[in-house]
mmCIF file of C-alpha atoms in Angstrom:
data_model
loop_
_atom_site.group_PDB
_atom_site.id
_atom_site.type_symbol
_atom_site.label_atom_id
_atom_site.label_comp_id
_atom_site.label_asym_id
_atom_site.label_seq_id
_atom_site.Cartn_x
_atom_site.Cartn_y
_atom_site.Cartn_z
ATOM 1 C CA PHE A 1 121.725 40.371 24.588
ATOM 2 C CA ALA A 2 124.352 38.081 23.117
ATOM 3 C CA SER A 3 122.179 37.464 20.043
ATOM 4 C CA PHE A 4 122.709 41.048 18.802
ATOM 5 C CA GLN A 5 125.638 42.048 16.611
ATOM 6 C CA VAL A 6 126.862 45.304 15.133
ATOM 7 C CA GLY A 7 125.196 45.753 11.752
ATOM 8 C CA ASP A 8 121.945 43.970 12.665
ATOM 9 C CA VAL A 9 118.746 45.710 11.586
ATOM 10 C CA VAL A 10 116.032 45.135 14.170
ATOM 11 C CA ALA A 11 112.534 46.296 15.039
ATOM 12 C CA GLY A 12 112.246 48.350 18.194
ATOM 13 C CA THR A 13 109.776 50.230 20.353
ATOM 14 C CA VAL A 14 110.497 53.717 21.640
ATOM 15 C CA MET A 15 110.304 53.408 25.434
ATOM 16 C CA ARG A 16 111.207 56.882 26.651
ATOM 17 C CA LEU A 17 112.486 60.153 25.251
ATOM 18 C CA VAL A 18 115.391 62.085 26.740
ATOM 19 C CA GLU A 19 117.008 65.349 25.713
ATOM 20 C CA PHE A 20 119.896 63.559 23.967
ATOM 21 C CA GLY A 21 117.835 60.846 22.213
ATOM 22 C CA ALA A 22 115.543 57.933 22.974
ATOM 23 C CA PHE A 23 115.777 54.566 24.666
ATOM 24 C CA VAL A 24 114.464 51.840 22.385
ATOM 25 C CA ARG A 25 113.514 48.299 23.413
ATOM 26 C CA ILE A 26 114.822 45.694 20.990
ATOM 27 C CA GLY A 27 114.089 42.047 21.536
ATOM 28 C CA ASN A 28 112.214 41.052 24.686
ATOM 29 C CA SER A 29 114.011 43.081 27.336
ATOM 30 C CA THR A 30 117.095 44.750 25.858
ATOM 31 C CA GLU A 31 117.249 48.533 25.557
ATOM 32 C CA GLY A 32 119.537 50.515 23.333
ATOM 33 C CA LEU A 33 120.189 54.233 22.951
ATOM 34 C CA LEU A 34 119.175 56.019 19.794
ATOM 35 C CA HIS A 35 121.193 59.245 20.065
ATOM 36 C CA ILE A 36 119.511 62.386 18.676
ATOM 37 C CA SER A 37 122.262 62.677 16.042
ATOM 38 C CA GLU A 38 121.385 59.180 14.770
ATOM 39 C CA ILE A 39 117.651 59.813 14.262
ATOM 40 C CA SER A 40 117.984 61.462 10.840
ATOM 41 C CA HIS A 41 120.509 62.877 8.391
ATOM 42 C CA TYR A 42 118.608 66.139 8.803
ATOM 43 C CA ARG A 43 118.998 68.228 11.942
ATOM 44 C CA VAL A 44 116.660 67.200 14.772
ATOM 45 C CA ALA A 45 116.477 69.905 17.467
ATOM 46 C CA LYS A 46 114.280 67.982 19.918
ATOM 47 C CA THR A 47 113.742 64.238 20.145
ATOM 48 C CA GLU A 48 109.962 64.639 20.473
ATOM 49 C CA GLU A 49 109.849 66.308 17.041
ATOM 50 C CA ALA A 50 110.741 62.962 15.452
ATOM 51 C CA LEU A 51 109.672 60.213 17.875
ATOM 52 C CA GLN A 52 106.848 59.351 20.296
ATOM 53 C CA PRO A 53 106.850 56.830 23.176
ATOM 54 C CA GLY A 54 105.367 53.537 22.000
ATOM 55 C CA GLN A 55 106.318 54.170 18.355
ATOM 56 C CA GLU A 56 107.528 51.120 16.411
ATOM 57 C CA ILE A 57 110.715 51.814 14.433
ATOM 58 C CA GLN A 58 113.456 50.028 12.508
ATOM 59 C CA VAL A 59 116.993 50.613 13.781
ATOM 60 C CA LYS A 60 120.487 49.430 12.995
ATOM 61 C CA ILE A 61 122.895 48.404 15.742
ATOM 62 C CA ILE A 62 125.997 50.547 15.225
ATOM 63 C CA LYS A 63 127.978 49.847 18.410
ATOM 64 C CA ILE A 64 128.021 47.398 21.305
ATOM 65 C CA ALA A 65 130.237 48.317 24.254
ATOM 66 C CA GLY A 66 129.783 46.129 27.318
ATOM 67 C CA LYS A 67 126.081 46.262 28.158
ATOM 68 C CA LYS A 68 125.456 49.390 26.074
ATOM 69 C CA ILE A 69 123.961 49.223 22.594
ATOM 70 C CA SER A 70 123.991 52.229 20.252
ATOM 71 C CA LEU A 71 121.300 52.393 17.582
ATOM 72 C CA SER A 72 120.760 54.388 14.405
ATOM 73 C CA MET A 73 117.764 55.180 12.213
ATOM 74 C CA LYS A 74 119.714 57.335 9.786
ATOM 75 C CA ALA A 75 122.028 54.421 8.919
ATOM 76 C CA LEU A 76 118.988 52.880 7.176
ATOM 77 C CA GLU A 77 118.349 55.970 5.023
ATOM 78 C CA GLU A 78 120.113 57.325 1.976
ATOM 79 C CA ARG A 79 122.331 60.295 2.760
ATOM 80 C CA PRO A 80 121.095 63.611 1.298
ATOM 81 C CA TRP A 81 124.465 64.099 -0.465
ATOM 82 C CA ASP A 82 124.230 60.683 -2.182
ATOM 83 C CA LYS A 83 120.686 61.429 -3.358
ATOM 84 C CA PHE A 84 121.781 64.853 -4.639
ATOM 85 C CA VAL A 85 124.718 63.425 -6.625
ATOM 86 C CA ARG A 86 122.535 60.658 -8.065
ATOM 87 C CA GLU A 87 119.797 63.068 -9.222
ATOM 88 C CA HIS A 88 121.844 66.097 -10.382
ATOM 89 C CA LYS A 89 124.802 66.843 -12.635
ATOM 90 C CA VAL A 90 127.003 69.760 -13.684
ATOM 91 C CA GLY A 91 124.930 72.135 -15.831
ATOM 92 C CA ASP A 92 121.625 71.540 -14.018
ATOM 93 C CA ARG A 93 119.562 74.619 -13.234
ATOM 94 C CA MET A 94 118.173 74.711 -9.698
ATOM 95 C CA SER A 95 116.594 77.111 -7.259
ATOM 96 C CA CYS A 96 118.677 77.981 -4.196
ATOM 97 C CA THR A 97 118.270 79.735 -0.860
ATOM 98 C CA VAL A 98 121.067 81.839 0.641
ATOM 99 C CA VAL A 99 121.970 80.499 4.106
ATOM 100 C CA LYS A 100 125.165 82.480 4.799
ATOM 101 C CA LYS A 101 126.938 85.494 3.292
ATOM 102 C CA MET A 102 130.720 85.876 3.426
ATOM 103 C CA GLN A 103 133.279 88.227 1.901
ATOM 104 C CA PHE A 104 134.210 85.768 -0.870
ATOM 105 C CA GLY A 105 130.699 84.571 -1.710
ATOM 106 C CA MET A 106 127.743 82.854 -0.139
ATOM 107 C CA ILE A 107 126.665 79.421 1.003
ATOM 108 C CA VAL A 108 123.460 78.363 -0.725
ATOM 109 C CA GLU A 109 121.146 75.442 -0.074
ATOM 110 C CA LEU A 110 119.830 73.592 -3.133
ATOM 111 C CA GLU A 111 117.991 70.822 -1.294
ATOM 112 C CA LYS A 112 117.319 70.336 2.396
ATOM 113 C CA GLU A 113 120.740 70.540 4.103
ATOM 114 C CA VAL A 114 122.644 70.132 0.809
ATOM 115 C CA ARG A 115 124.778 73.253 0.642
ATOM 116 C CA GLY A 116 127.359 74.590 -1.778
ATOM 117 C CA LEU A 117 129.346 77.714 -2.637
ATOM 118 C CA LEU A 118 128.363 80.592 -4.906
ATOM 119 C CA ASN A 119 131.621 82.519 -5.363
ATOM 120 C CA ARG A 120 131.199 86.303 -5.602
ATOM 121 C CA PHE A 121 132.738 86.220 -9.107
ATOM 122 C CA ASP A 122 129.960 83.854 -10.230
ATOM 123 C CA PHE A 123 127.165 86.157 -9.088
ATOM 124 C CA SER A 124 127.051 88.513 -12.103
ATOM 125 C CA TRP A 125 128.935 89.317 -15.329
ATOM 126 C CA ASN A 126 128.986 92.957 -14.219
ATOM 127 C CA PRO A 127 131.892 93.458 -11.782
ATOM 128 C CA GLN A 128 130.034 96.477 -10.310
ATOM 129 C CA ASP A 129 127.058 94.281 -9.378
ATOM 130 C CA ASN A 130 127.695 93.734 -5.665
ATOM 131 C CA PHE A 131 125.711 90.874 -4.108
ATOM 132 C CA ALA A 132 126.453 92.137 -0.569
ATOM 133 C CA GLY A 133 123.944 94.967 -0.904
ATOM 134 C CA THR A 134 121.264 93.174 -2.893
ATOM 135 C CA VAL A 135 121.149 89.646 -1.463
ATOM 136 C CA GLN A 136 120.034 88.747 2.068
ATOM 137 C CA VAL A 137 120.099 85.471 3.994
ATOM 138 C CA GLY A 138 116.886 83.744 2.890
ATOM 139 C CA SER A 139 116.962 85.222 -0.645
ATOM 140 C CA GLN A 140 116.030 82.769 -3.383
ATOM 141 C CA PHE A 141 117.112 82.699 -7.029
ATOM 142 C CA ASP A 142 118.103 80.251 -9.764
ATOM 143 C CA VAL A 143 121.661 78.982 -10.215
ATOM 144 C CA GLN A 144 123.526 76.512 -12.388
ATOM 145 C CA ILE A 145 125.697 73.744 -10.921
ATOM 146 C CA THR A 146 129.271 74.341 -12.155
ATOM 147 C CA THR A 147 131.288 71.673 -10.292
ATOM 148 C CA ILE A 148 130.615 68.586 -8.189
ATOM 149 C CA ASP A 149 133.466 67.022 -6.199
ATOM 150 C CA THR A 150 132.219 63.622 -5.016
ATOM 151 C CA GLU A 151 135.384 62.889 -3.000
ATOM 152 C CA LYS A 152 135.227 66.095 -0.947
ATOM 153 C CA GLU A 153 131.402 66.148 -1.087
ATOM 154 C CA GLN A 154 131.383 69.756 -2.277
ATOM 155 C CA PHE A 155 129.864 71.612 -5.193
ATOM 156 C CA THR A 156 129.827 75.116 -6.641
ATOM 157 C CA VAL A 157 127.114 77.028 -8.452
ATOM 158 C CA SER A 158 126.901 80.124 -10.629
ATOM 159 C CA LYS A 159 124.137 82.684 -11.058
ATOM 160 C CA LYS A 160 125.830 84.538 -13.899
ATOM 161 C CA HIS A 161 125.986 81.456 -16.143
ATOM 162 C CA LEU A 162 122.198 81.639 -16.460
ATOM 163 C CA ASP A 163 122.368 85.257 -17.676
ATOM 164 C CA TYR A 164 123.404 86.675 -21.033
ATOM 165 C CA ASN A 165 127.208 86.769 -21.304
ATOM 166 C CA PRO A 166 128.166 90.244 -22.601
ATOM 167 C CA TRP A 167 131.666 88.983 -23.420
ATOM 168 C CA SER A 168 130.277 86.580 -26.033
ATOM 169 C CA ASP A 169 129.711 89.532 -28.426
ATOM 170 C CA VAL A 170 133.223 90.970 -28.053
ATOM 171 C CA LYS A 171 135.139 90.219 -31.247
ATOM 172 C CA VAL A 172 138.662 91.522 -30.731
ATOM 173 C CA ARG A 173 142.031 89.874 -31.045
ATOM 174 C CA VAL A 174 145.302 90.474 -29.230
ATOM 175 C CA GLY A 175 147.221 93.267 -30.971
ATOM 176 C CA GLU A 176 144.145 94.776 -32.662
ATOM 177 C CA LEU A 177 143.608 98.566 -32.408
ATOM 178 C CA VAL A 178 140.227 99.494 -30.920
ATOM 179 C CA SER A 179 138.361 102.662 -29.909
ATOM 180 C CA ALA A 180 137.493 103.149 -26.260
ATOM 181 C CA THR A 181 135.940 105.705 -23.926
ATOM 182 C CA VAL A 182 137.581 106.488 -20.585
ATOM 183 C CA LYS A 183 134.992 105.792 -17.867
ATOM 184 C CA THR A 184 137.044 106.399 -14.705
ATOM 185 C CA ILE A 185 140.557 107.407 -13.712
ATOM 186 C CA GLN A 186 142.024 105.586 -10.738
ATOM 187 C CA GLU A 187 145.163 106.161 -8.707
ATOM 188 C CA LYS A 188 146.950 103.111 -10.119
#
C-alpha cells in the first residue's frame, strides 16, 4: 500500500461492480475505488455499460486518504473540450444537434458532449423566422463556429452565417433619401 502515490498510473483488474463505480485490484492485494464519474469524460449511466468483472484496465491514482485509494480512467484520456479546440477553429462549418431550446436561443451539440450556444439572433437573417416553431430537440442542421472562449470553455455558433446575407446588397448611406413601402403599422 505504501508503494502507491497520487499520480501513479497502474494496471488494475476490475474485481466487482457497484452502482456507484467499481472496485479495482492494483498490485497484489490492494483495492481502490473507481467512481462512476471517473470512468469516462462522457456520461456513464451504469457501471456495467463500461466495465466487466475481470477486465484489465489502466488507472491513475487521484487520491489516497487513509486506507482508501481513489482511481480514475478518464484522467488518462484527453478531455472532449481539449480535442474540440485542437481540431476546430472559428469559421469552421459543422453539423449540430439541438439538445435544449430556451427563450434566448438553443444549446447545440457539435461533438459528443461538446455543447455550445446558438443565439436566437444567429438563427436566420429574417427576424420573422422564429426557430421556436420550426426547430425541435433532436433537430440537426449545419452551423458555423463564431466564437471560442478557451478560458471559459464556451463557444457560440451561427446558422444564419451560412446563408445568403440579404443586407450585403443594401447600398444606402446615412442621410440618403430612399423609397419605401409601409408593410405594417404598429402601436409604437
